[in-house]
Coordinates of C-alpha atoms and ligand atoms in Angstrom, one line a residue:
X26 CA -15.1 -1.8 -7.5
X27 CA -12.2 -3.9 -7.2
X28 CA -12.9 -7.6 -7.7
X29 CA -10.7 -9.0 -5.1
X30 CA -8.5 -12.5 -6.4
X31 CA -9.3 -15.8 -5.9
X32 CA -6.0 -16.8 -4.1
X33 CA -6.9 -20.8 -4.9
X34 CA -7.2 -20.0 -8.2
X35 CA -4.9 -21.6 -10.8
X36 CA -4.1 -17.8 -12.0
X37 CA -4.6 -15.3 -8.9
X38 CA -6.5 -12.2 -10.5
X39 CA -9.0 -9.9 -10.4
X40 CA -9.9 -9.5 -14.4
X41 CA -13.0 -12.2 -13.6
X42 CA -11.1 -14.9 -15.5
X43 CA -13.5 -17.4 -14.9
X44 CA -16.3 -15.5 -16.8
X45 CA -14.4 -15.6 -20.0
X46 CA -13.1 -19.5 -20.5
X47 CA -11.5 -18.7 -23.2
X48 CA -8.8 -16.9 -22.5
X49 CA -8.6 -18.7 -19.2
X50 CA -8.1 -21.5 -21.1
X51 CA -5.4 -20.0 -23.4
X52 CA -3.7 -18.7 -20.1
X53 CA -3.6 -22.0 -18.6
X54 CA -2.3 -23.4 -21.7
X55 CA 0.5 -20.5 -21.3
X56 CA 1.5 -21.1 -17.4
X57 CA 3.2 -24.2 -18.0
X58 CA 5.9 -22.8 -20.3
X59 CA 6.4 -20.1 -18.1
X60 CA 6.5 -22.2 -15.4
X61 CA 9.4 -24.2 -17.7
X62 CA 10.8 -20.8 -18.7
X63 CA 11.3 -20.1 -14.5
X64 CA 12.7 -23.4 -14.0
X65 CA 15.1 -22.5 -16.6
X66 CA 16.2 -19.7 -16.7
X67 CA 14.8 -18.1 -13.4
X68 CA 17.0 -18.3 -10.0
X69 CA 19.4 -21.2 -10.0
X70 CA 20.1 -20.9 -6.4
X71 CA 17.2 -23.4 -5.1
X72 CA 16.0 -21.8 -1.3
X73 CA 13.2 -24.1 0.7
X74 CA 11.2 -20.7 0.8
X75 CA 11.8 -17.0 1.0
X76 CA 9.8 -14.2 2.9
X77 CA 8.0 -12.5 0.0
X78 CA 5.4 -10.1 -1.0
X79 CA 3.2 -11.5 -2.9
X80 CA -0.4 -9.3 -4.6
X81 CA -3.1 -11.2 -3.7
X82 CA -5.5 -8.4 -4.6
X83 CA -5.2 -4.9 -6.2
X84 CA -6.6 -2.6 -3.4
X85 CA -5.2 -1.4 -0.2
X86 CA -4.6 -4.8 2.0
X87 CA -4.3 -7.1 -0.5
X88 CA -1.6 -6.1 -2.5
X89 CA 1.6 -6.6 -0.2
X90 CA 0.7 -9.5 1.6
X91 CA 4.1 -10.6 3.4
X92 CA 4.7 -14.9 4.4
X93 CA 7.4 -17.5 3.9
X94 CA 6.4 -19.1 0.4
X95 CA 8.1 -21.6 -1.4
X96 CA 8.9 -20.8 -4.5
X97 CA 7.5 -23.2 -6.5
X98 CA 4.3 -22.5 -5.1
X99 CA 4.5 -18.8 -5.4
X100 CA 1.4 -17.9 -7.7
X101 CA 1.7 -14.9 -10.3
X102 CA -1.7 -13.4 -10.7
X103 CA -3.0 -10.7 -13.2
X104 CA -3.7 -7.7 -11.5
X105 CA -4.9 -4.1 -12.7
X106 CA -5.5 -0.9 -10.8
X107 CA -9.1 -0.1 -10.0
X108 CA -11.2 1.5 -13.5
X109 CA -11.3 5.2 -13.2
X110 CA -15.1 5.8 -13.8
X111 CA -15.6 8.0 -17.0
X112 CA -12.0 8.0 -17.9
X113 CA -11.1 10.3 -20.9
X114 CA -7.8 10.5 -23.3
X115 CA -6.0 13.3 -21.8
X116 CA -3.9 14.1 -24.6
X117 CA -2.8 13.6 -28.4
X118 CA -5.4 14.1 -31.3
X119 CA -8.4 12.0 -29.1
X120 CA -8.3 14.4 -26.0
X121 CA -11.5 14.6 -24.2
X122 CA -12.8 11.3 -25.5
X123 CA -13.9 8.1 -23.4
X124 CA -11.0 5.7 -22.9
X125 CA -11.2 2.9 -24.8
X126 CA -11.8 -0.7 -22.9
X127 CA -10.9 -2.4 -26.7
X128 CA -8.1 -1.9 -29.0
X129 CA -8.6 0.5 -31.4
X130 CA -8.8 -1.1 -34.8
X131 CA -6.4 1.7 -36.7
X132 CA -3.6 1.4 -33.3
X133 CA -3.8 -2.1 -33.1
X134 CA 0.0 -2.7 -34.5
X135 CA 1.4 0.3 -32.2
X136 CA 0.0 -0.8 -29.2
X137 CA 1.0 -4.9 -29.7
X138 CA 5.0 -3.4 -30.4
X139 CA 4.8 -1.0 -27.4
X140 CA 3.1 -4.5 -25.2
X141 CA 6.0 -6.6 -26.7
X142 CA 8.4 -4.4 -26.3
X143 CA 7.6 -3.5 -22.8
X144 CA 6.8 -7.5 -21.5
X145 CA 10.0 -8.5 -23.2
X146 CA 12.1 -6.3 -20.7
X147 CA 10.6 -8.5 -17.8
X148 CA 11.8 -12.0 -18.1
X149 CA 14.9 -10.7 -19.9
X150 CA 16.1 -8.8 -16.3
X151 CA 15.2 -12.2 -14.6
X152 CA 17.4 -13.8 -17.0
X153 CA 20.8 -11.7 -16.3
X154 CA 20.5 -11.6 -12.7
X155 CA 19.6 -15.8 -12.4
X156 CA 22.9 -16.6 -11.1
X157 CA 23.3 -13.7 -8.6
X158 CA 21.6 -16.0 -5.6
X159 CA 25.3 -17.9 -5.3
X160 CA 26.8 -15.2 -4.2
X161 CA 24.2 -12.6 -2.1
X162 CA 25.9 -10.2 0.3
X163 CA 23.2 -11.6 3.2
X164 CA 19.9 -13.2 3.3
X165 CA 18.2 -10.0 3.3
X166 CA 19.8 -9.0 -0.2
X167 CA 18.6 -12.5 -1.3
X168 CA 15.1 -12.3 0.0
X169 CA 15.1 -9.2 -2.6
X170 CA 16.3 -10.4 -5.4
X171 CA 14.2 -13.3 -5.5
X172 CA 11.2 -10.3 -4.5
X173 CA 12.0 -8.2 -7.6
X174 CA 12.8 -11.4 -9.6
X175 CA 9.0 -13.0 -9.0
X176 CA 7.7 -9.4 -9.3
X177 CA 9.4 -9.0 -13.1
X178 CA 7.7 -12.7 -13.4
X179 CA 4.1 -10.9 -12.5
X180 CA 4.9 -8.1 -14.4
X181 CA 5.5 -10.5 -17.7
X182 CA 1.7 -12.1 -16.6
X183 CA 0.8 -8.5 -16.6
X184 CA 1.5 -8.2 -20.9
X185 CA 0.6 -11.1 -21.8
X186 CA -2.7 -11.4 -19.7
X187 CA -2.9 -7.6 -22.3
X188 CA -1.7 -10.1 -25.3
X189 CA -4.5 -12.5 -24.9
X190 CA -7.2 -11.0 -23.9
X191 CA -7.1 -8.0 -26.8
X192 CA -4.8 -9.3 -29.4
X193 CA -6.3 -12.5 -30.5
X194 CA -3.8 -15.1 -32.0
X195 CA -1.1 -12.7 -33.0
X196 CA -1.1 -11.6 -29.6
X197 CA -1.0 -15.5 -28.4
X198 CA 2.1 -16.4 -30.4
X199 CA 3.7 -13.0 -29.4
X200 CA 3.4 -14.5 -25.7
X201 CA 4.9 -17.5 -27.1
X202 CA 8.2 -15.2 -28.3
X203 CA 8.7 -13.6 -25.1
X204 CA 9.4 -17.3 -23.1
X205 CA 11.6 -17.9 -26.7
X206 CA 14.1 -15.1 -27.0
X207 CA 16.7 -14.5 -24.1
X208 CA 19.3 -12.3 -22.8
X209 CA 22.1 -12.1 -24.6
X210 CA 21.2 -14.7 -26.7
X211 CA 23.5 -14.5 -30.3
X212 CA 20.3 -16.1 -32.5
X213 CA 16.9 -14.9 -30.5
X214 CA 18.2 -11.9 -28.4
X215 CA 16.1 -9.8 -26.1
X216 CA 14.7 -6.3 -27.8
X217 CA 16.4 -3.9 -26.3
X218 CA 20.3 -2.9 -25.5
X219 CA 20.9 -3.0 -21.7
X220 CA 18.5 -5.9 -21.5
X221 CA 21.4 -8.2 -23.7
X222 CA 24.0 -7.0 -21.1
X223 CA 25.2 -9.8 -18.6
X224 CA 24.8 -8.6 -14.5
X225 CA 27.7 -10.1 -13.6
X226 CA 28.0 -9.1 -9.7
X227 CA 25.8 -7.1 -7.1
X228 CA 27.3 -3.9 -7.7
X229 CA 26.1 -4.4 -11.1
X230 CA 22.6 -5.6 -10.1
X231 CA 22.4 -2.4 -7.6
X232 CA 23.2 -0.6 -10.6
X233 CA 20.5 -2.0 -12.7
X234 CA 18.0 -1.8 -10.6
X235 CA 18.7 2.0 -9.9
X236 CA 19.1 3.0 -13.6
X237 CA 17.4 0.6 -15.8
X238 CA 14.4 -0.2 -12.9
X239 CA 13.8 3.7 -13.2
X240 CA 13.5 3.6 -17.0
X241 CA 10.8 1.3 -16.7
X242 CA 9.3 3.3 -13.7
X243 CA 9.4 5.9 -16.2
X244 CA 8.1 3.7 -19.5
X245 CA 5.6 2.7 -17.2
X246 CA 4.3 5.9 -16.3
X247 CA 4.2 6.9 -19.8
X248 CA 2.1 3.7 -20.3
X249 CA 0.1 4.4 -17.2
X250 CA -1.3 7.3 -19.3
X251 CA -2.3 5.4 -22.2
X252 CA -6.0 5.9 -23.7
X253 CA -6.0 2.3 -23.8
X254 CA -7.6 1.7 -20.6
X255 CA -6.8 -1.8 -19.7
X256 CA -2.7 -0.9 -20.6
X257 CA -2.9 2.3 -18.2
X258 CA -4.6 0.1 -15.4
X259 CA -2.1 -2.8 -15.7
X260 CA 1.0 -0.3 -15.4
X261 CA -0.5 1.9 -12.8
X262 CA -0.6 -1.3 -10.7
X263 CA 2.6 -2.5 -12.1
X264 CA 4.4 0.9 -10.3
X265 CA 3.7 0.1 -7.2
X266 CA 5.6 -3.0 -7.3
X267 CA 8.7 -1.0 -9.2
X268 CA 9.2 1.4 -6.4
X269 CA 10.5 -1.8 -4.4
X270 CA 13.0 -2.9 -7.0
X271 CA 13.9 1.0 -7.1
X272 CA 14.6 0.9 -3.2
X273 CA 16.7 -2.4 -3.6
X274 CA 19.1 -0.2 -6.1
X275 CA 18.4 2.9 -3.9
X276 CA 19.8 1.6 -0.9
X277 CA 21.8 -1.0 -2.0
X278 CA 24.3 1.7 -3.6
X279 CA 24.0 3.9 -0.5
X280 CA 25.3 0.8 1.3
X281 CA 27.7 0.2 -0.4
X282 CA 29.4 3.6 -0.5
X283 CA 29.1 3.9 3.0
X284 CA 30.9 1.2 3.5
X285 CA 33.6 2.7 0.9
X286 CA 33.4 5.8 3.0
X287 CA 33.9 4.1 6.2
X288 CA 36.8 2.4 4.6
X289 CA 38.3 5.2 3.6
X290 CA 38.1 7.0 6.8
X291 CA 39.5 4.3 8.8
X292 CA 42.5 3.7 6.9
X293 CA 43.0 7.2 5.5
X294 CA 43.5 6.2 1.8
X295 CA 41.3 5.6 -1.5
X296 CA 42.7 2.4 -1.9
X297 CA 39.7 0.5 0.0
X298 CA 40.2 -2.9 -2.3
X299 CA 43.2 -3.9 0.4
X300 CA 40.8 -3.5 2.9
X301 CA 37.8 -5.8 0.7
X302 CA 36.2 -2.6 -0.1
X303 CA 34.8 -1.6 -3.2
X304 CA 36.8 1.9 -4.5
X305 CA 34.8 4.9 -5.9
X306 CA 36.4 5.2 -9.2
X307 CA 34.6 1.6 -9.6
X308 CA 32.1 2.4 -8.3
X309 CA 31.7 6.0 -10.7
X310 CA 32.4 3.6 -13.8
X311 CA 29.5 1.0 -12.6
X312 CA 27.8 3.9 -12.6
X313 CA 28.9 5.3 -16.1
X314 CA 28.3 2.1 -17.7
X315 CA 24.5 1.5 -16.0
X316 CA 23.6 5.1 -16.9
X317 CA 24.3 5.5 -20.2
X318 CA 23.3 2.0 -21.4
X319 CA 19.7 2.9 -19.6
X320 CA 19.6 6.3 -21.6
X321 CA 19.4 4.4 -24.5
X322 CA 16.3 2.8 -23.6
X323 CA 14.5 5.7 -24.2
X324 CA 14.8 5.9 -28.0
X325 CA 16.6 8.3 -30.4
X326 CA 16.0 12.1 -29.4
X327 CA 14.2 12.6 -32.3
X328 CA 11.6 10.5 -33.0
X329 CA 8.2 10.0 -35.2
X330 CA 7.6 6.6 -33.6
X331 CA 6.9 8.4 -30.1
X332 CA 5.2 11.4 -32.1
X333 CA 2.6 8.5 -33.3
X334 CA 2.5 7.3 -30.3
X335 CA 1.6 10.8 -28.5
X336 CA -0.5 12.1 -31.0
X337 CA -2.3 8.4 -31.1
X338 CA -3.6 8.5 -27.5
X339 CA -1.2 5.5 -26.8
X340 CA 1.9 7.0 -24.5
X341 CA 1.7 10.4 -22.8
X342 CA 3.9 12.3 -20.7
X343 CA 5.1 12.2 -17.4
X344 CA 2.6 13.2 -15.0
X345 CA 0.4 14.2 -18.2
X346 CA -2.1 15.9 -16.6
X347 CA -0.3 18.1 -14.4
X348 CA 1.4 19.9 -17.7
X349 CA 0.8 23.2 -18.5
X350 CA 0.3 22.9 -22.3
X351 CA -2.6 22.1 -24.7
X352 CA -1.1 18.3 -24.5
X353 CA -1.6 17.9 -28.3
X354 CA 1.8 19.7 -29.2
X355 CA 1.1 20.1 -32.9
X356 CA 2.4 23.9 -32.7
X357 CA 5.3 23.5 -30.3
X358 CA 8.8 22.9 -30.7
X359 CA 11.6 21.5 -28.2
X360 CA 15.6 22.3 -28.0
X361 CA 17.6 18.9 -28.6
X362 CA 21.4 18.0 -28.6
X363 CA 23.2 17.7 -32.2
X364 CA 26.7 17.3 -33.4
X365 CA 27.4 20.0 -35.5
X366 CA 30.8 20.2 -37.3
X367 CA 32.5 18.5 -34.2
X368 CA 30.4 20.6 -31.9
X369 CA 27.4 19.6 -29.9
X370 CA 24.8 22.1 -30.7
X371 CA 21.1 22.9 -29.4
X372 CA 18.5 22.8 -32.0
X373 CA 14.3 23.2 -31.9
X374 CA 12.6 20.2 -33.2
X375 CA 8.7 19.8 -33.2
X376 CA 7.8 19.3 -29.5
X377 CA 6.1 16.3 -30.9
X378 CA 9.2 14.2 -32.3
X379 CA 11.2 15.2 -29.4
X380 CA 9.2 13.5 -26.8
X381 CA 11.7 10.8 -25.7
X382 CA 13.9 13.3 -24.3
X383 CA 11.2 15.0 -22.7
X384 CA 11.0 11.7 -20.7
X385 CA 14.8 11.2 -20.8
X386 CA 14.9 14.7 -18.7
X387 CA 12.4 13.3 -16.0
X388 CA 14.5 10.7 -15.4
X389 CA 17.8 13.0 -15.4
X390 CA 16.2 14.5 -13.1
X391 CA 15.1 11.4 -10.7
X392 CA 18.6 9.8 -11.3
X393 CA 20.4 12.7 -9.7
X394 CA 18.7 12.7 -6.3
X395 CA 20.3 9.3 -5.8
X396 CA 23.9 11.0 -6.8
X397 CA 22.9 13.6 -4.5
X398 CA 21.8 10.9 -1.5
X399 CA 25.4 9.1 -2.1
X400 CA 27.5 12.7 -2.2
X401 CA 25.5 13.4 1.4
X402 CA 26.8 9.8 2.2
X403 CA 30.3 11.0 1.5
X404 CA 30.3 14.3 2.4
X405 CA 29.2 13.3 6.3
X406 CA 32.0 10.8 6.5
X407 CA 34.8 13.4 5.3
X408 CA 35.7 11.3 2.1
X409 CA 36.3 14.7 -0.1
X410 CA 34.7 12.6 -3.1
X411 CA 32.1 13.0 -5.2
X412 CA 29.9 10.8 -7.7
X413 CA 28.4 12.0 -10.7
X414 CA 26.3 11.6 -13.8
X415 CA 27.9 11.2 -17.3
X416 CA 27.2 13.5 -20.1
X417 CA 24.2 12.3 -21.6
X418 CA 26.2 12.0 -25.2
X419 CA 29.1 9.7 -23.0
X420 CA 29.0 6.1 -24.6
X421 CA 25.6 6.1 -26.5
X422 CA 24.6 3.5 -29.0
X423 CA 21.4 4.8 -30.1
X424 CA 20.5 8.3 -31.1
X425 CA 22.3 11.6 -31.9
X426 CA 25.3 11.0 -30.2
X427 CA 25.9 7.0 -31.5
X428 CA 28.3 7.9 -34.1
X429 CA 30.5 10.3 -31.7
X430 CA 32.7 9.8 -28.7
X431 CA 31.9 11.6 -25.8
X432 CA 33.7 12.2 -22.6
X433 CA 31.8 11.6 -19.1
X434 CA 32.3 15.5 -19.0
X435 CA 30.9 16.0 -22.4
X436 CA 33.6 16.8 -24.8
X437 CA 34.0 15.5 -28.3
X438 CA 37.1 13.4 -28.7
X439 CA 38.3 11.1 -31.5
X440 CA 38.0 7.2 -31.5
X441 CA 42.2 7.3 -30.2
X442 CA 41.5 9.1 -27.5
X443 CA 38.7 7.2 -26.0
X444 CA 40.5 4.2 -26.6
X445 CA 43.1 5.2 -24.6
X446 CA 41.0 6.3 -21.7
X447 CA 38.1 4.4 -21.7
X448 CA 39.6 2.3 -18.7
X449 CA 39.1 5.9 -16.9
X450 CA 35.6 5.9 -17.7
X451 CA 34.1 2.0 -18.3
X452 CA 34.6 -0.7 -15.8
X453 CA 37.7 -2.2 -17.1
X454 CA 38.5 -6.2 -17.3
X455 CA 40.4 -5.9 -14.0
X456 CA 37.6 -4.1 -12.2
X457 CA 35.0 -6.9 -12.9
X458 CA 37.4 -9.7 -11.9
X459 CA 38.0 -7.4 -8.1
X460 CA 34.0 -7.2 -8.2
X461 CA 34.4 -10.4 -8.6
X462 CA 36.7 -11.9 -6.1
X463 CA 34.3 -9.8 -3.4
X464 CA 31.1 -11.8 -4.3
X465 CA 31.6 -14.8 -1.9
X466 CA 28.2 -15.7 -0.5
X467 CA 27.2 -14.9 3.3
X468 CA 23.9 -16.6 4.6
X469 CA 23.8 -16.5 8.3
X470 CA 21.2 -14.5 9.5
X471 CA 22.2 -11.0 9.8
X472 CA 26.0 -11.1 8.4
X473 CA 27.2 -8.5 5.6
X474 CA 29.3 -9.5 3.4
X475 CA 32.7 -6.7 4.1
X476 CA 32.3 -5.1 1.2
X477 CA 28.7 -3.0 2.0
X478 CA 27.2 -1.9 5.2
X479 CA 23.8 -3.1 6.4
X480 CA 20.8 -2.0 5.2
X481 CA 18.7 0.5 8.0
X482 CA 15.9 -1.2 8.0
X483 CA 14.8 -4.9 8.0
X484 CA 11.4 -5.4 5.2
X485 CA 8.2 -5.3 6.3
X486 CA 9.0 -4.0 9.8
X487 CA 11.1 -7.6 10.3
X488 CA 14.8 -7.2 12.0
X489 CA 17.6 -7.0 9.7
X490 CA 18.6 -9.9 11.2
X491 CA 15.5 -12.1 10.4
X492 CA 15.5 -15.1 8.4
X493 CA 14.5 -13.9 5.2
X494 CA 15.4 -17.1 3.4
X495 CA 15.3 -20.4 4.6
X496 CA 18.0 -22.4 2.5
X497 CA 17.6 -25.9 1.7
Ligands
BYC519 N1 17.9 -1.1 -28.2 O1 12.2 5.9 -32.8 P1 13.3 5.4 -31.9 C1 11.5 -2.0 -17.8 C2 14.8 0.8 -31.9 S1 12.4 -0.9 -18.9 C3 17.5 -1.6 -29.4 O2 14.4 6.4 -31.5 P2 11.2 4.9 -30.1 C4 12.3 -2.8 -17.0 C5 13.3 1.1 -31.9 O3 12.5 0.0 -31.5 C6 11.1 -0.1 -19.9 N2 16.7 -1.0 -30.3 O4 12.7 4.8 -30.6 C7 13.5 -2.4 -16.4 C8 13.1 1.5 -33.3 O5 12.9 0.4 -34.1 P3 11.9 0.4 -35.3 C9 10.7 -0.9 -21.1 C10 16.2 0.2 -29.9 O6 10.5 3.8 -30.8 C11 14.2 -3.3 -15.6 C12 14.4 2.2 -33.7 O7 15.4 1.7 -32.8 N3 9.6 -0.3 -21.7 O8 10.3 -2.0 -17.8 O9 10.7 6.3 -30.0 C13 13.8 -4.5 -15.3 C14 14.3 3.7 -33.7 O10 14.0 4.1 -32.4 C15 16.5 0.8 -28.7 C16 9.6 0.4 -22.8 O11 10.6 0.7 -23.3 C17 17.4 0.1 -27.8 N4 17.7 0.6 -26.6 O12 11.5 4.5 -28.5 C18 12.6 -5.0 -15.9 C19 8.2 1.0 -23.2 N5 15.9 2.0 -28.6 O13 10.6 0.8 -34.8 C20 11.8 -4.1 -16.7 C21 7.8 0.6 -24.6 C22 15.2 2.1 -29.8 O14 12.5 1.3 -36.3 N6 8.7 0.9 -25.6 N7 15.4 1.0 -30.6 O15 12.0 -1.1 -35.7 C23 8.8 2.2 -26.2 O16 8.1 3.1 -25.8 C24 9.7 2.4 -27.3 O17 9.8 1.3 -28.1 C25 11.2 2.8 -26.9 C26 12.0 3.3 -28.2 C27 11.2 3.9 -25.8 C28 11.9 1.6 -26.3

């Protein structure tokens, strides 16, 4: 039965708050330094209110509920999917047994690192993009920024809502940490790599939210298969929310290649920046630089932390379920990526400790259709271009290939040679300050900036034209 919100409640949710005062009480004592944490270091740009989605309850008709909302007043509730009656583990060494609605006492570490690391990702992405507002392409890209921004808000509620309620003070003073360390700070830095990374410019924040969005869609739906039952409700909720910011990157790189393309074909030439276009080759080294850092999020290729993990209960698979195997692994091996005497080399590895780049292959996978989606884009207009994805060894600073340099094509060259064509194969100093020069904002109802087409489709059935934002 899904317990629907209280909207008028201080803390929108359906985890019957009010029947444990307790950690209502310690949530409450938590919202104000969010809220001072959002006032900080959320969006600077200040709208009167913005057309947003807002989950007012977790089933069917209450979780997109679409109105004009200040955003001050915007509420960020605790929400998890409906329980699964007679859940069981459905892989790892506890397979077949009821989930568990507590912690278990021998996980309890594991799980708090995998719920910090996970919440920490949230305000951190609000963080880089907080200054993107000045300069949005049209309303209708602002109206989804500030969506995916409060959303990675909620999604920060979601982890610590898991903090408090299972993790007693430690968990408490780990929800403190997450509102104290910050992107790209030098002393108190976020956890992870590509969340210390500034996003300078849309094209950037297109980027992000089409490759490092899908690592958490991925993360997440490892998550979502947890034996910890309220973690695997919380994310399975959390996904549908994702897919939007997923769309946002989706589309927003679609756009702007088609605009490219159009460009192109207009003037007959590659050179698009005279015309306030955005070229491909920056456009491929965006993509380089988004790609790779966002492989890195999925941990070393070889790894006894995700064997733990797996063989724990606490982070399946992919689509668990729907593998063929005897989801416990122990007997299995999996081929991995080495260097080898300057040669990259395919060698088995227990199934078990390879398990980050089973997931990093799902998302190999998922990251292509949108290279495919953008090559259609080009290949209808008559560009004679393509896009692509980089090796997977191309500019890695975490697992087997950290210590090497790799060519977007995959070959092993020495540190001279990258350093003399990495500005073939990074975005270079030059192309952020073009990127740059394009991001002047447009806010009339309707208007594109030059530099990417309109979107298709308004949100929520609403013209593209529709007033999305109302400024101040
Ligand atoms: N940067 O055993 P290894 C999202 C550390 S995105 C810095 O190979 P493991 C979102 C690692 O912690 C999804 N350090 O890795 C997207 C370990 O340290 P310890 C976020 C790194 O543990 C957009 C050591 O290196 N969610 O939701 O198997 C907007 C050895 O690592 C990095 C999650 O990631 C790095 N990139 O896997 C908003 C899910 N990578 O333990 C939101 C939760 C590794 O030796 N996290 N290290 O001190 C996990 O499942 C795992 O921690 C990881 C790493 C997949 C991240």
């Amino acid at each position: 039965m899904t317990l629907s919100a209280d909207y008028t409640d201080r803390i929108p949710n359906n985890v019957d708050l009010r029947g444990d005062r307790r950690l209502q009480r310690a949530l409450e004592a938590w919202q104000p330094r969010f809220m001072q944490w959002w006032r900080d270091l959320g969006p600077d740009l200040i709208a009167r209110d913005v057309y947003l989605r807002t989950a007012i309850s977790a089933d069917r008709d209450g979780w997109a509920h679409f109105g004009h909302i200040p955003l001050e007043e915007y509420r960020w509730g605790i929400f998890l999917a409906d329980r699964e009656p007679d859940r069981r583990i459905a892989f790892g060494e506890h397979m077949g047994t009821p989930a568990w609605q507590q912690v278990p006492g021998e996980y309890r570490a594991e799980l708090q690192r995998l719920l910090v690391v996970q919440g920490d990702t949230e305000p951190a992405s609000v963080e880089q993009q907080r200054l993107l507002g000045f300069t949005a392409p049209s309303l209708y890209d602002l109206r989804n920024l500030f969506q995916v921004n409060v959303e990675e808000g909620r999604h920060l509620w979601a982890m610590v809502y898991l903090l408090h309620a299972f993790f007693g003070r430690e968990g408490r003073e780990q929800a403190e940490e997450l509102l104290m360390r910050h992107s790209g700070s030098v002393d108190a830095p976020r956890i992870l790599g590509a969340f210390n990374e500034p996003t300078r410019d849309w094209l950037a924040f297109f980027m992000f939210t089409y490759f490092t969005d899908r690592d958490g869609k991925f993360q997440l739906g490892t998550l979502a298969e947890s034996g910890f039952d309220p973690l695997s409700r919380t994310c399975r909720f959390m996904l549908r929310e994702e897919a939007h910011h997923m769309m946002v990157g989706t589309t927003g790189i679609d756009r702007v290649v088609r605009r490219t393309a159009e460009l192109m074909r207009e003037h007959d030439t590659d050179d698009v920046k005279r015309y306030g276009g955005i070229p491909l080759d920056i456009v491929q080294r965006y993509l380089n630089f988004h790609y790779s850092v966002s492989l890195d999020l999925f941990g070393g290729e070889r790894s006894t932390n995700v064997a733990n993990y797996f063989t724990a209960g606490l982070k399946g698979r992919w689509q668990e379920e729907r593998r063929g195997d005897d989801h416990r692994l122990t007997d299995l091996t999996a081929g991995v990526d080495v260097v080898v005497d300057g040669r990259i080399e395919r060698v088995d590895i227990p199934a078990l400790t390879a398990l980050n780049q089973d997931l990093r292959s799902e998302y190999f996978t998922d990251c292509n259709n949108g290279v495919r989606r953008w090559n259609r884009i080009l290949d209808e207009s008559g560009a004679g271009r393509t896009l692509s994805l980089p090796h997977h060894g191309f500019n890695r600073g975490v697992g087997a290939f950290a210590a090497y340099r790799v060519t977007p094509e995959g070959s092993l060259v020495d540190a001279q040679t990258w350093l003399s064509r990495e500005g073939e194969w990074l975005p270079t100093q030059a192309d952020f300050e073009y990127i740059q020069s394009l991001m002047r904002p447009v806010f009339e109802p309707g208007k594109m900036a030059a530099w990417i087409a309109p979107p298709a489709t308004g949100i929520n059935g609403q013209p593209v034209d529709y007033e999305y934002v109302h400024l101040t």
